[in-house]
Amino acid sequence: YSHKTSTSSSSSSSSSKHEFHENENNLIIEIDSLYKSFGETNQFVLNNIHFNLYQNQITTLLGHNGAGKTTIMNILCGIYEQTYGSIKIFNYDTKYHMDYLRQFISYCPQHDILFDLLTVEEQIYFYIIAKGYSKDKETICSNFLEKVNLTNDRNTFCKNLSGGMKRRLSIACAFIGNTKLVLLDEPSSGLDPINRRNLWSWIQSMKANRTIFLTTHFLEEADVLSDRIIILSNGKLIANDTNNQLKLIYGTGYKLIVNTLNNSLNKNIFKIINEIFLNSNIQSEINNQLIIQTNETQSNLFIQLFSQLDLLKENNLILNYGLTNTTLDDVYFHLINKNEDKLEKDEENRDLIENNCLEIFNKNNVY
């Protein structure tokens, strides 16, 4: 990297009707018809990707391993060039202006890139000086070390830091200076729960006048941080919307969780529940826990159900019960599984067409 890139939308059906509500004055990145392949293969690891990123927002990119998340990050910071498509940052085309744009971009990759023989303080100083803030380096350094809880380790060599400490230092480096676009590839990977939550609070506080784009495998992290969520599967964009809209569009209703004395009672308990919630089904029954999914929304039915469950509890037929709304986990797994099913059907159709073509070909050949 040069020192200017520190180591540190609307194609989906769910997003098209919401994208125009964003303030176009805050539009920072426009990605249109993005494709990426490697080598001479015709296989695209990114296939017709469209989305926008806005100032003062945190957008999270979700997807399974190999979905294309890191490839998008590497294209945005100029490590890779797209095969086809257009990317504009501050209305500058990255194909022609990437060297200029790097001064506005910071990138924290998946794997920490630190100098082993620099101390934590010296590592921070390196980025402060490289970005032209040497006059205030002591103040800036102390501020960042405090934010990522590394003040007491400022004189420790980077090679002697734990994995979580290296991660926090790398993220601090990404926010140094006046960078307007901050790319964070799995920022909380390797952090313990306390430091992860502290990091979330800090990232939230840093989004003013910035555009933060991050990837993660922690759905709770995406739920907490995101103004907008993008989901990739096998190189294709399958969702792009706000957290609430995704839950509204792809939600599966409510989950009723009933902890029973033993699984033998589940059939009778579900029968009682199903008489009230006609539109319900058993999602799972494991370890004396009965999980029922329902799309019912009438409040009077819920009151009736809770009264019935309280009676069951008083008679020691169930231990307790709870009710949860659709979570981001539900949305994510629904969309990923739906896309996988579509891919399987497409593959079956291709095989069927190929077999039919071979059969016709063989019949028409005379030997």
Short mmCIF file of C-alpha atoms in Angstrom, two decimals:
data_model
loop_
_atom_site.label_atom_id
_atom_site.label_comp_id
_atom_site.label_asym_id
_atom_site.label_seq_id
_atom_site.Cartn_x
_atom_site.Cartn_y
_atom_site.Cartn_z
CA TYR A 1 0.00 0.00 0.00
CA SER A 2 1.01 3.62 -0.27
CA HIS A 3 0.83 5.53 3.00
CA LYS A 4 -2.45 7.10 1.86
CA THR A 5 -4.31 3.80 2.14
CA SER A 6 -3.70 2.75 5.70
CA THR A 7 -3.83 -0.86 6.70
CA SER A 8 -6.06 -0.48 8.97
CA SER A 9 -27.80 0.36 -3.97
CA SER A 10 -30.26 -0.99 -5.18
CA SER A 11 -30.27 -4.07 -7.38
CA SER A 12 -32.11 -6.34 -4.97
CA SER A 13 -35.88 -6.35 -4.86
CA SER A 14 -35.87 -5.46 -1.19
CA SER A 15 -33.82 -2.32 -1.63
CA SER A 16 -34.95 -0.79 -4.89
CA LYS A 17 -37.97 0.88 -3.39
CA HIS A 18 -36.05 2.24 -0.39
CA GLU A 19 -32.79 3.44 -1.97
CA PHE A 20 -34.25 6.72 -3.25
CA HIS A 21 -35.11 7.79 0.30
CA GLU A 22 -31.41 8.29 1.04
CA ASN A 23 -30.07 11.83 0.80
CA GLU A 24 -28.26 11.98 -2.53
CA ASN A 25 -26.08 14.80 -1.17
CA ASN A 26 -24.55 12.22 1.17
CA LEU A 27 -23.89 9.68 -1.58
CA ILE A 28 -20.23 8.61 -1.32
CA ILE A 29 -19.93 5.38 -3.35
CA GLU A 30 -21.90 4.20 -6.36
CA ILE A 31 -21.31 0.62 -7.52
CA ASP A 32 -23.00 -0.36 -10.76
CA SER A 33 -22.91 -3.72 -12.60
CA LEU A 34 -19.74 -4.88 -10.81
CA TYR A 35 -18.19 -8.14 -12.03
CA LYS A 36 -14.90 -9.73 -10.99
CA SER A 37 -13.14 -12.86 -12.24
CA PHE A 38 -9.58 -14.03 -11.67
CA GLY A 39 -7.16 -15.30 -14.29
CA GLU A 40 -8.59 -16.58 -17.55
CA THR A 41 -11.54 -18.34 -15.97
CA ASN A 42 -15.06 -17.38 -17.01
CA GLN A 43 -16.24 -17.91 -13.43
CA PHE A 44 -17.25 -14.64 -11.77
CA VAL A 45 -16.62 -14.34 -8.03
CA LEU A 46 -18.72 -11.15 -8.15
CA ASN A 47 -21.71 -11.15 -10.46
CA ASN A 48 -23.64 -7.98 -11.34
CA ILE A 49 -23.33 -6.20 -7.99
CA HIS A 50 -25.13 -2.86 -7.44
CA PHE A 51 -25.26 -0.77 -4.27
CA ASN A 52 -24.61 2.71 -2.86
CA LEU A 53 -22.87 3.84 0.34
CA TYR A 54 -23.68 7.07 2.19
CA GLN A 55 -21.98 9.47 4.57
CA ASN A 56 -22.77 9.19 8.29
CA GLN A 57 -23.81 5.57 7.84
CA ILE A 58 -22.44 2.16 8.75
CA THR A 59 -23.15 -0.47 6.11
CA THR A 60 -22.45 -4.12 6.86
CA LEU A 61 -21.69 -6.73 4.22
CA LEU A 62 -22.77 -10.26 5.17
CA GLY A 63 -22.22 -13.57 3.42
CA HIS A 64 -20.84 -17.06 3.79
CA ASN A 65 -17.12 -17.82 3.35
CA GLY A 66 -16.24 -17.29 -0.31
CA ALA A 67 -19.30 -15.12 -1.02
CA GLY A 68 -17.09 -12.26 -2.29
CA LYS A 69 -16.98 -9.91 0.71
CA THR A 70 -13.20 -9.45 0.90
CA THR A 71 -12.99 -9.19 -2.90
CA ILE A 72 -15.32 -6.17 -2.78
CA MET A 73 -13.16 -4.62 -0.04
CA ASN A 74 -10.00 -5.16 -2.07
CA ILE A 75 -11.58 -3.58 -5.15
CA LEU A 76 -12.79 -0.54 -3.20
CA CYS A 77 -9.32 0.20 -1.82
CA GLY A 78 -7.57 -0.43 -5.15
CA ILE A 79 -5.81 -3.74 -4.49
CA TYR A 80 -7.85 -5.38 -7.27
CA GLU A 81 -9.46 -3.82 -10.32
CA GLN A 82 -12.94 -4.85 -11.34
CA THR A 83 -13.35 -6.95 -14.49
CA TYR A 84 -16.47 -5.08 -15.57
CA GLY A 85 -18.67 -2.41 -14.10
CA SER A 86 -18.39 1.06 -12.63
CA ILE A 87 -17.31 2.22 -9.17
CA LYS A 88 -17.46 5.91 -8.31
CA ILE A 89 -16.14 7.34 -5.05
CA PHE A 90 -17.01 11.02 -4.51
CA ASN A 91 -18.13 10.87 -8.15
CA TYR A 92 -14.59 9.91 -9.29
CA ASP A 93 -14.28 6.75 -11.38
CA THR A 94 -11.87 4.40 -9.57
CA LYS A 95 -10.52 3.08 -12.88
CA TYR A 96 -8.93 6.45 -13.59
CA HIS A 97 -8.60 8.21 -10.22
CA MET A 98 -7.66 5.54 -7.67
CA ASP A 99 -4.30 7.15 -6.82
CA TYR A 100 -6.07 10.40 -5.94
CA LEU A 101 -8.86 8.67 -3.99
CA ARG A 102 -6.52 6.69 -1.72
CA GLN A 103 -5.96 9.73 0.48
CA PHE A 104 -9.61 9.50 1.57
CA ILE A 105 -9.65 5.73 2.21
CA SER A 106 -8.52 3.65 5.17
CA TYR A 107 -8.57 -0.14 5.16
CA CYS A 108 -8.30 -2.61 8.03
CA PRO A 109 -7.90 -6.02 6.36
CA GLN A 110 -8.88 -9.40 7.82
CA HIS A 111 -5.33 -10.16 8.89
CA ASP A 112 -3.41 -7.62 10.97
CA ILE A 113 -0.53 -5.90 9.18
CA LEU A 114 1.71 -4.49 11.90
CA PHE A 115 5.44 -3.93 12.28
CA ASP A 116 6.68 -6.51 14.79
CA LEU A 117 9.58 -4.39 16.08
CA LEU A 118 7.59 -1.21 16.59
CA THR A 119 5.88 -0.57 19.90
CA VAL A 120 2.15 0.10 20.00
CA GLU A 121 2.88 3.82 20.38
CA GLU A 122 5.36 3.83 17.49
CA GLN A 123 2.87 2.00 15.26
CA ILE A 124 0.29 4.73 15.91
CA TYR A 125 2.93 7.44 15.38
CA PHE A 126 3.83 5.89 12.02
CA TYR A 127 0.29 6.41 10.67
CA ILE A 128 -0.11 9.83 12.28
CA ILE A 129 3.11 11.10 10.66
CA ALA A 130 2.34 9.42 7.31
CA LYS A 131 -1.00 11.22 7.22
CA GLY A 132 0.51 14.61 8.03
CA TYR A 133 -0.50 15.10 11.67
CA SER A 134 2.95 14.90 13.29
CA LYS A 135 2.49 18.19 15.19
CA ASP A 136 -0.26 16.66 17.37
CA LYS A 137 1.01 13.09 17.42
CA GLU A 138 1.18 12.71 21.24
CA THR A 139 -2.40 13.91 21.77
CA ILE A 140 -3.79 11.90 18.86
CA CYS A 141 -1.91 8.78 19.95
CA SER A 142 -3.09 8.96 23.56
CA ASN A 143 -6.68 9.50 22.43
CA PHE A 144 -6.70 6.46 20.13
CA LEU A 145 -4.95 4.20 22.65
CA GLU A 146 -7.53 5.12 25.26
CA LYS A 147 -10.41 4.43 22.86
CA VAL A 148 -9.18 0.89 22.08
CA ASN A 149 -8.03 0.18 25.64
CA LEU A 150 -4.29 -0.08 24.87
CA THR A 151 -2.95 2.81 26.98
CA ASN A 152 -1.12 0.48 29.38
CA ASP A 153 0.46 -1.39 26.46
CA ARG A 154 1.83 1.61 24.56
CA ASN A 155 5.47 0.49 25.04
CA THR A 156 4.85 -3.17 24.16
CA PHE A 157 6.31 -4.47 20.90
CA CYS A 158 3.61 -5.39 18.40
CA LYS A 159 4.99 -8.92 18.10
CA ASN A 160 4.23 -9.49 21.79
CA LEU A 161 0.56 -8.44 21.61
CA SER A 162 -2.26 -10.97 21.82
CA GLY A 163 -4.46 -11.50 18.76
CA GLY A 164 -7.24 -9.35 20.20
CA MET A 165 -4.84 -6.52 21.07
CA LYS A 166 -3.38 -6.57 17.54
CA ARG A 167 -6.90 -6.36 16.17
CA ARG A 168 -7.77 -3.31 18.27
CA LEU A 169 -4.52 -1.61 17.26
CA SER A 170 -5.20 -2.28 13.56
CA ILE A 171 -8.67 -0.75 13.83
CA ALA A 172 -7.27 2.33 15.60
CA CYS A 173 -4.82 2.80 12.71
CA ALA A 174 -7.70 2.72 10.23
CA PHE A 175 -9.38 5.75 11.83
CA ILE A 176 -6.31 7.98 12.07
CA GLY A 177 -6.52 11.16 10.01
CA ASN A 178 -9.35 12.67 8.04
CA THR A 179 -10.27 9.59 6.01
CA LYS A 180 -13.84 9.75 4.75
CA LEU A 181 -14.24 6.08 3.77
CA VAL A 182 -13.27 3.44 6.35
CA LEU A 183 -13.25 -0.21 5.26
CA LEU A 184 -13.19 -2.78 8.07
CA ASP A 185 -12.89 -6.46 7.13
CA GLU A 186 -14.13 -8.52 10.11
CA PRO A 187 -13.09 -5.85 12.64
CA SER A 188 -14.05 -7.72 15.83
CA SER A 189 -12.55 -11.07 14.87
CA GLY A 190 -10.56 -12.47 17.79
CA LEU A 191 -11.95 -10.04 20.37
CA ASP A 192 -13.45 -11.15 23.67
CA PRO A 193 -17.11 -10.20 24.33
CA ILE A 194 -16.28 -7.14 26.49
CA ASN A 195 -13.78 -5.63 24.05
CA ARG A 196 -16.10 -6.47 21.15
CA ARG A 197 -18.94 -4.45 22.68
CA ASN A 198 -16.58 -1.59 23.56
CA LEU A 199 -15.43 -1.61 19.94
CA TRP A 200 -19.04 -1.44 18.69
CA SER A 201 -19.67 1.66 20.78
CA TRP A 202 -16.51 3.29 19.48
CA ILE A 203 -17.24 2.50 15.83
CA GLN A 204 -20.73 3.94 16.26
CA SER A 205 -19.23 7.14 17.68
CA MET A 206 -16.84 7.46 14.71
CA LYS A 207 -19.38 7.41 11.86
CA ALA A 208 -20.06 11.18 11.86
CA ASN A 209 -18.78 12.68 8.56
CA ARG A 210 -17.54 9.25 7.53
CA THR A 211 -18.77 6.28 5.54
CA ILE A 212 -18.00 3.01 7.33
CA PHE A 213 -18.24 -0.24 5.38
CA LEU A 214 -17.55 -3.47 7.24
CA THR A 215 -17.83 -7.22 6.89
CA THR A 216 -18.57 -9.62 9.72
CA HIS A 217 -19.65 -13.17 10.51
CA PHE A 218 -21.26 -11.99 13.76
CA LEU A 219 -24.91 -11.33 12.98
CA GLU A 220 -25.37 -9.65 16.34
CA GLU A 221 -22.64 -7.19 15.35
CA ALA A 222 -24.45 -6.39 12.10
CA ASP A 223 -27.71 -6.00 14.02
CA VAL A 224 -26.20 -3.55 16.51
CA LEU A 225 -24.04 -1.44 14.19
CA SER A 226 -25.75 -1.25 10.83
CA ASP A 227 -27.75 1.52 9.22
CA ARG A 228 -27.93 -0.71 6.15
CA ILE A 229 -27.19 -4.39 5.53
CA ILE A 230 -26.08 -6.02 2.28
CA ILE A 231 -26.14 -9.81 1.92
CA LEU A 232 -24.07 -11.71 -0.66
CA SER A 233 -24.36 -15.35 -1.66
CA ASN A 234 -22.09 -17.01 -4.22
CA GLY A 235 -20.99 -13.66 -5.61
CA LYS A 236 -24.51 -12.26 -6.03
CA LEU A 237 -26.30 -9.57 -4.06
CA ILE A 238 -29.46 -11.08 -2.57
CA ALA A 239 -30.53 -8.30 -0.16
CA ASN A 240 -29.78 -4.62 0.45
CA ASP A 241 -31.87 -2.67 2.93
CA THR A 242 -32.15 -1.36 6.46
CA ASN A 243 -32.21 -3.88 9.27
CA ASN A 244 -35.87 -3.19 10.07
CA GLN A 245 -36.98 -3.43 6.45
CA LEU A 246 -35.22 -6.78 5.99
CA LYS A 247 -37.00 -8.14 9.05
CA LEU A 248 -40.29 -6.75 7.80
CA ILE A 249 -39.94 -8.15 4.27
CA TYR A 250 -38.35 -11.51 5.05
CA GLY A 251 -39.53 -12.00 8.62
CA THR A 252 -41.02 -15.30 9.70
CA GLY A 253 -43.31 -13.83 12.36
CA TYR A 254 -42.90 -14.88 15.99
CA LYS A 255 -41.18 -17.78 17.70
CA LEU A 256 -42.83 -19.27 20.76
CA ILE A 257 -40.28 -21.14 22.88
CA VAL A 258 -41.74 -23.58 25.40
CA ASN A 259 -39.47 -25.43 27.84
CA THR A 260 -41.19 -28.73 28.63
CA LEU A 261 -40.59 -31.47 31.20
CA ASN A 262 -39.91 -34.00 28.47
CA ASN A 263 -40.41 -34.30 24.72
CA SER A 264 -43.25 -36.81 25.12
CA LEU A 265 -45.56 -33.94 26.08
CA ASN A 266 -44.77 -31.85 23.00
CA LYS A 267 -47.54 -33.26 20.81
CA ASN A 268 -50.27 -32.46 23.33
CA ILE A 269 -48.82 -29.03 24.15
CA PHE A 270 -48.66 -28.10 20.47
CA LYS A 271 -52.27 -29.26 20.01
CA ILE A 272 -53.38 -26.81 22.74
CA ILE A 273 -51.34 -23.97 21.17
CA ASN A 274 -52.54 -24.77 17.66
CA GLU A 275 -56.17 -24.46 18.72
CA ILE A 276 -55.43 -20.78 19.48
CA PHE A 277 -52.75 -20.09 16.88
CA LEU A 278 -54.20 -21.83 13.82
CA ASN A 279 -51.40 -20.52 11.60
CA SER A 280 -48.48 -22.14 13.41
CA ASN A 281 -46.05 -25.04 13.06
CA ILE A 282 -43.33 -26.79 15.03
CA GLN A 283 -39.93 -25.48 14.00
CA SER A 284 -37.88 -27.75 16.29
CA GLU A 285 -38.13 -29.86 19.43
CA ILE A 286 -34.76 -30.60 21.02
CA ASN A 287 -33.67 -31.12 24.64
CA ASN A 288 -37.14 -30.62 26.09
CA GLN A 289 -37.56 -27.35 24.22
CA LEU A 290 -40.44 -26.89 21.81
CA ILE A 291 -40.06 -24.03 19.30
CA ILE A 292 -43.19 -23.02 17.40
CA GLN A 293 -43.28 -20.55 14.54
CA THR A 294 -46.41 -18.45 13.97
CA ASN A 295 -47.50 -15.57 11.77
CA GLU A 296 -50.38 -14.60 14.04
CA THR A 297 -50.56 -10.89 14.88
CA GLN A 298 -53.87 -10.46 16.73
CA SER A 299 -53.19 -9.24 20.26
CA ASN A 300 -56.29 -10.94 21.71
CA LEU A 301 -54.97 -14.33 20.56
CA PHE A 302 -51.66 -13.69 22.33
CA ILE A 303 -53.50 -12.82 25.55
CA GLN A 304 -55.51 -16.03 25.22
CA LEU A 305 -52.37 -18.06 24.55
CA PHE A 306 -50.43 -16.65 27.50
CA SER A 307 -53.34 -17.42 29.84
CA GLN A 308 -53.36 -21.01 28.59
CA LEU A 309 -49.60 -21.36 28.96
CA ASP A 310 -49.74 -19.96 32.49
CA LEU A 311 -52.27 -22.69 33.36
CA LEU A 312 -49.94 -25.33 31.92
CA LYS A 313 -47.11 -23.91 33.99
CA GLU A 314 -49.23 -23.90 37.19
CA ASN A 315 -50.06 -27.57 36.58
CA ASN A 316 -46.36 -28.41 36.06
CA LEU A 317 -46.89 -29.43 32.44
CA ILE A 318 -44.33 -26.89 31.21
CA LEU A 319 -41.41 -25.19 32.93
CA ASN A 320 -41.61 -21.75 31.28
CA TYR A 321 -42.13 -20.06 27.92
CA GLY A 322 -40.99 -17.05 25.92
CA LEU A 323 -41.78 -15.20 22.71
CA THR A 324 -39.30 -13.64 20.26
CA ASN A 325 -39.75 -11.61 17.10
CA THR A 326 -37.89 -12.17 13.82
CA THR A 327 -34.11 -11.77 14.24
CA LEU A 328 -31.43 -10.93 11.70
CA ASP A 329 -30.30 -14.57 12.02
CA ASP A 330 -33.74 -15.68 10.76
CA VAL A 331 -33.56 -13.27 7.81
CA TYR A 332 -29.99 -14.25 6.91
CA PHE A 333 -30.57 -18.01 6.99
CA HIS A 334 -33.87 -17.66 5.12
CA LEU A 335 -32.21 -15.72 2.28
CA ILE A 336 -29.09 -17.89 2.10
CA ASN A 337 -31.10 -21.14 2.08
CA LYS A 338 -33.50 -19.73 -0.50
CA ASN A 339 -30.58 -18.80 -2.75
CA GLU A 340 -28.97 -22.23 -2.28
CA ASP A 341 -32.26 -23.92 -3.25
CA LYS A 342 -32.42 -21.75 -6.37
CA LEU A 343 -28.85 -22.69 -7.31
CA GLU A 344 -29.66 -26.40 -6.88
CA LYS A 345 -32.73 -26.09 -9.11
CA ASP A 346 -30.74 -24.19 -11.73
CA GLU A 347 -28.11 -26.94 -11.66
CA GLU A 348 -30.78 -29.62 -12.04
CA ASN A 349 -32.30 -27.74 -14.98
CA ARG A 350 -28.89 -27.44 -16.64
CA ASP A 351 -28.28 -31.16 -16.23
CA LEU A 352 -31.74 -31.94 -17.63
CA ILE A 353 -31.21 -29.69 -20.66
CA GLU A 354 -27.74 -31.18 -21.24
CA ASN A 355 -29.07 -34.75 -21.04
CA ASN A 356 -31.96 -33.96 -23.39
CA CYS A 357 -29.58 -32.36 -25.89
CA LEU A 358 -27.29 -35.40 -25.76
CA GLU A 359 -30.23 -37.73 -26.26
CA ILE A 360 -31.45 -35.77 -29.30
CA PHE A 361 -27.92 -35.58 -30.66
CA ASN A 362 -27.39 -39.33 -30.30
CA LYS A 363 -30.72 -40.14 -31.95
CA ASN A 364 -29.92 -37.98 -34.96
CA ASN A 365 -26.44 -39.44 -35.45
CA VAL A 366 -26.10 -42.33 -37.86
CA TYR A 367 -23.10 -44.59 -37.35
#
